[in-house]
Amino acid sequence: MGIQVSVSGIVPADLQVSVLDRLSNYTHSASQFHAREVVFDRGPLESNSEDSNLLRFRHVDQINKAQGNDNKSTSWSLVSLGRPERERISPDFLIRPIFSCPILDGDPMEFASALGYWRKFEFYKRGVAFTRGVVVVELFQLFETETTPVGWPEVTLITITATVSGSRATGMAPGQVTAVVQQQESRSEGCNRVREMQAVLKGLVDLGRVEPF
């Protein structure tokens, strides 16, 4: 279980080159990616418990640019995102628990159906991902299918996401106080890492909390 901290925004068309140049100078690696995300649900929104009922299956074709060579990797992963913190608690960042794991074998769609989930929607993302430590910055465009863009095809979106390990405590029994402290420290670390990257892009992109869909 981890903690995900994120902000999002729109990259102005006339500043895209400047944004790419600045990220190239301040991040450790970059790769082109083409991702398909399929979202499954297991019940109506009003029945959600403390954790979200949504499962995301993410399939990524990623090309890493290193020393002039194109190293391509393809993988499926399962992502379970918990309910975000309320805006009054974290007005500047979208913060929520996250669990993810690679899918090594089998059909992820059949797996979700066997658990009682139904397919809610899917979308495609194509763009560039930059990495600096626990922070991933994605610049991308959205597509309804692999080749059909959404209604605003010229818009480039940006997300800054930090995922840090965290413990989750449900009470104050012996040993859980430490877990609560660790969770708060992880939360603060994630916020600080995202805030640092926001500062790198200051003057180029307006970034803030965006509610998930």
Short mmCIF file of N, CA and C in Angstrom, two decimals, residues 80-145:
data_model
loop_
_atom_site.label_atom_id
_atom_site.label_comp_id
_atom_site.label_asym_id
_atom_site.label_seq_id
_atom_site.Cartn_x
_atom_site.Cartn_y
_atom_site.Cartn_z
N SER A 80 -5.23 -0.22 -7.86
CA SER A 80 -6.43 0.02 -7.06
C SER A 80 -6.24 1.34 -6.32
N LEU A 81 -7.10 2.30 -6.61
CA LEU A 81 -7.00 3.64 -6.03
C LEU A 81 -8.06 3.83 -4.97
N GLY A 82 -7.65 4.26 -3.79
CA GLY A 82 -8.59 4.50 -2.71
C GLY A 82 -9.27 5.85 -2.84
N ARG A 83 -10.19 6.11 -1.95
CA ARG A 83 -10.94 7.36 -1.96
C ARG A 83 -9.99 8.53 -1.66
N PRO A 84 -10.03 9.61 -2.46
CA PRO A 84 -9.15 10.76 -2.21
C PRO A 84 -9.49 11.47 -0.90
N GLU A 85 -8.49 12.11 -0.33
CA GLU A 85 -8.74 12.97 0.82
C GLU A 85 -9.67 14.10 0.38
N ARG A 86 -10.48 14.57 1.30
CA ARG A 86 -11.40 15.66 0.98
C ARG A 86 -10.62 16.94 0.66
N GLU A 87 -11.22 17.77 -0.18
CA GLU A 87 -10.55 18.98 -0.63
C GLU A 87 -10.23 19.92 0.52
N ARG A 88 -11.07 19.95 1.54
CA ARG A 88 -10.81 20.84 2.67
C ARG A 88 -9.57 20.41 3.46
N ILE A 89 -9.20 19.12 3.35
CA ILE A 89 -8.02 18.61 4.03
C ILE A 89 -6.77 18.82 3.18
N SER A 90 -6.88 18.59 1.90
CA SER A 90 -5.74 18.76 0.99
C SER A 90 -6.19 19.55 -0.24
N PRO A 91 -6.33 20.88 -0.10
CA PRO A 91 -6.84 21.69 -1.22
C PRO A 91 -5.88 21.81 -2.39
N ASP A 92 -4.58 21.62 -2.15
CA ASP A 92 -3.59 21.84 -3.21
C ASP A 92 -3.23 20.58 -3.98
N PHE A 93 -3.44 19.42 -3.37
CA PHE A 93 -3.04 18.16 -3.99
C PHE A 93 -4.17 17.15 -3.93
N LEU A 94 -4.19 16.25 -4.91
CA LEU A 94 -5.08 15.09 -4.84
C LEU A 94 -4.28 13.97 -4.17
N ILE A 95 -4.72 13.54 -2.99
CA ILE A 95 -3.98 12.55 -2.20
C ILE A 95 -4.88 11.36 -1.93
N ARG A 96 -4.39 10.16 -2.22
CA ARG A 96 -5.20 8.97 -1.99
C ARG A 96 -4.30 7.74 -1.85
N PRO A 97 -4.79 6.72 -1.17
CA PRO A 97 -4.03 5.47 -1.08
C PRO A 97 -4.02 4.76 -2.43
N ILE A 98 -2.97 4.00 -2.66
CA ILE A 98 -2.84 3.30 -3.93
C ILE A 98 -2.18 1.95 -3.71
N PHE A 99 -2.67 0.97 -4.42
CA PHE A 99 -2.03 -0.35 -4.45
C PHE A 99 -1.84 -0.72 -5.91
N SER A 100 -0.65 -1.17 -6.26
CA SER A 100 -0.41 -1.57 -7.65
C SER A 100 0.49 -2.79 -7.68
N CYS A 101 0.33 -3.58 -8.73
CA CYS A 101 1.17 -4.75 -8.91
C CYS A 101 1.20 -5.12 -10.39
N PRO A 102 2.30 -5.71 -10.85
CA PRO A 102 2.36 -6.15 -12.25
C PRO A 102 1.51 -7.40 -12.46
N ILE A 103 1.01 -7.55 -13.67
CA ILE A 103 0.29 -8.76 -14.06
C ILE A 103 1.23 -9.60 -14.91
N LEU A 104 1.61 -10.73 -14.39
CA LEU A 104 2.63 -11.55 -15.03
C LEU A 104 2.05 -12.56 -16.01
N ASP A 105 0.78 -12.97 -15.80
CA ASP A 105 0.22 -14.00 -16.65
C ASP A 105 -1.30 -13.91 -16.60
N GLY A 106 -1.96 -14.44 -17.63
CA GLY A 106 -3.42 -14.48 -17.64
C GLY A 106 -4.05 -13.26 -18.27
N ASP A 107 -5.37 -13.28 -18.35
CA ASP A 107 -6.17 -12.21 -18.95
C ASP A 107 -6.71 -11.32 -17.84
N PRO A 108 -6.27 -10.06 -17.74
CA PRO A 108 -6.73 -9.18 -16.66
C PRO A 108 -8.23 -8.91 -16.71
N MET A 109 -8.81 -8.88 -17.91
CA MET A 109 -10.23 -8.61 -18.03
C MET A 109 -11.06 -9.77 -17.44
N GLU A 110 -10.64 -10.98 -17.72
CA GLU A 110 -11.33 -12.14 -17.15
C GLU A 110 -11.15 -12.18 -15.64
N PHE A 111 -10.00 -11.78 -15.16
CA PHE A 111 -9.74 -11.74 -13.72
C PHE A 111 -10.70 -10.78 -13.02
N ALA A 112 -10.87 -9.58 -13.60
CA ALA A 112 -11.78 -8.60 -13.00
C ALA A 112 -13.21 -9.10 -13.02
N SER A 113 -13.62 -9.70 -14.12
CA SER A 113 -14.99 -10.23 -14.21
C SER A 113 -15.23 -11.32 -13.18
N ALA A 114 -14.23 -12.17 -12.96
CA ALA A 114 -14.37 -13.25 -11.99
C ALA A 114 -14.54 -12.72 -10.57
N LEU A 115 -14.04 -11.51 -10.31
CA LEU A 115 -14.17 -10.89 -8.99
C LEU A 115 -15.48 -10.12 -8.84
N GLY A 116 -16.30 -10.11 -9.89
CA GLY A 116 -17.58 -9.42 -9.82
C GLY A 116 -17.56 -7.99 -10.29
N TYR A 117 -16.50 -7.59 -10.97
CA TYR A 117 -16.41 -6.22 -11.49
C TYR A 117 -16.96 -6.16 -12.91
N TRP A 118 -17.43 -4.99 -13.30
CA TRP A 118 -17.89 -4.77 -14.67
C TRP A 118 -17.13 -3.59 -15.27
N ARG A 119 -16.92 -3.66 -16.59
CA ARG A 119 -16.14 -2.63 -17.26
C ARG A 119 -16.92 -1.32 -17.30
N LYS A 120 -16.31 -0.27 -16.79
CA LYS A 120 -16.97 1.03 -16.70
C LYS A 120 -16.62 1.93 -17.89
N PHE A 121 -15.34 2.09 -18.16
CA PHE A 121 -14.91 2.85 -19.33
C PHE A 121 -13.43 2.56 -19.57
N GLU A 122 -12.94 3.01 -20.73
CA GLU A 122 -11.53 2.88 -21.02
C GLU A 122 -11.09 4.06 -21.88
N PHE A 123 -9.80 4.33 -21.85
CA PHE A 123 -9.26 5.42 -22.65
C PHE A 123 -7.79 5.11 -22.95
N TYR A 124 -7.23 5.90 -23.86
CA TYR A 124 -5.84 5.73 -24.27
C TYR A 124 -5.09 7.04 -24.04
N LYS A 125 -3.82 6.91 -23.69
CA LYS A 125 -2.96 8.07 -23.48
C LYS A 125 -1.69 7.87 -24.31
N ARG A 126 -1.26 8.95 -24.95
CA ARG A 126 -0.02 8.89 -25.71
C ARG A 126 0.79 10.15 -25.41
N GLY A 127 2.06 9.94 -25.03
CA GLY A 127 2.86 11.11 -24.71
C GLY A 127 4.27 10.76 -24.26
N VAL A 128 4.79 11.60 -23.36
CA VAL A 128 6.15 11.45 -22.84
C VAL A 128 6.09 11.44 -21.32
N ALA A 129 6.85 10.54 -20.70
CA ALA A 129 6.92 10.46 -19.24
C ALA A 129 8.34 10.77 -18.78
N PHE A 130 8.45 11.67 -17.81
CA PHE A 130 9.73 12.03 -17.21
C PHE A 130 9.75 11.51 -15.77
N THR A 131 10.91 11.08 -15.32
CA THR A 131 11.03 10.52 -13.98
C THR A 131 12.15 11.22 -13.21
N ARG A 132 11.84 11.56 -11.96
CA ARG A 132 12.84 12.08 -11.03
C ARG A 132 12.54 11.49 -9.66
N GLY A 133 13.31 10.49 -9.25
CA GLY A 133 13.05 9.84 -7.97
C GLY A 133 11.68 9.18 -7.97
N VAL A 134 10.85 9.54 -6.97
CA VAL A 134 9.51 8.96 -6.86
C VAL A 134 8.48 9.72 -7.69
N VAL A 135 8.93 10.75 -8.40
CA VAL A 135 8.01 11.61 -9.16
C VAL A 135 8.00 11.21 -10.63
N VAL A 136 6.80 11.10 -11.19
CA VAL A 136 6.62 10.86 -12.62
C VAL A 136 5.80 12.01 -13.19
N VAL A 137 6.32 12.63 -14.24
CA VAL A 137 5.62 13.71 -14.93
C VAL A 137 5.22 13.20 -16.31
N GLU A 138 3.93 13.23 -16.59
CA GLU A 138 3.44 12.77 -17.89
C GLU A 138 2.84 13.93 -18.67
N LEU A 139 3.29 14.12 -19.90
CA LEU A 139 2.66 15.02 -20.86
C LEU A 139 2.01 14.14 -21.91
N PHE A 140 0.70 14.32 -22.12
CA PHE A 140 0.01 13.36 -22.98
C PHE A 140 -1.25 13.96 -23.58
N GLN A 141 -1.76 13.25 -24.58
CA GLN A 141 -3.07 13.53 -25.16
C GLN A 141 -3.95 12.31 -24.95
N LEU A 142 -5.26 12.55 -24.83
CA LEU A 142 -6.22 11.48 -24.59
C LEU A 142 -6.87 11.03 -25.89
N PHE A 143 -7.15 9.72 -25.97
CA PHE A 143 -7.80 9.14 -27.14
C PHE A 143 -8.93 8.23 -26.69
N GLU A 144 -10.02 8.23 -27.46
CA GLU A 144 -11.13 7.32 -27.19
C GLU A 144 -10.79 5.90 -27.61
N THR A 145 -10.10 5.78 -28.74
CA THR A 145 -9.57 4.50 -29.21
C THR A 145 -8.08 4.72 -29.50
#
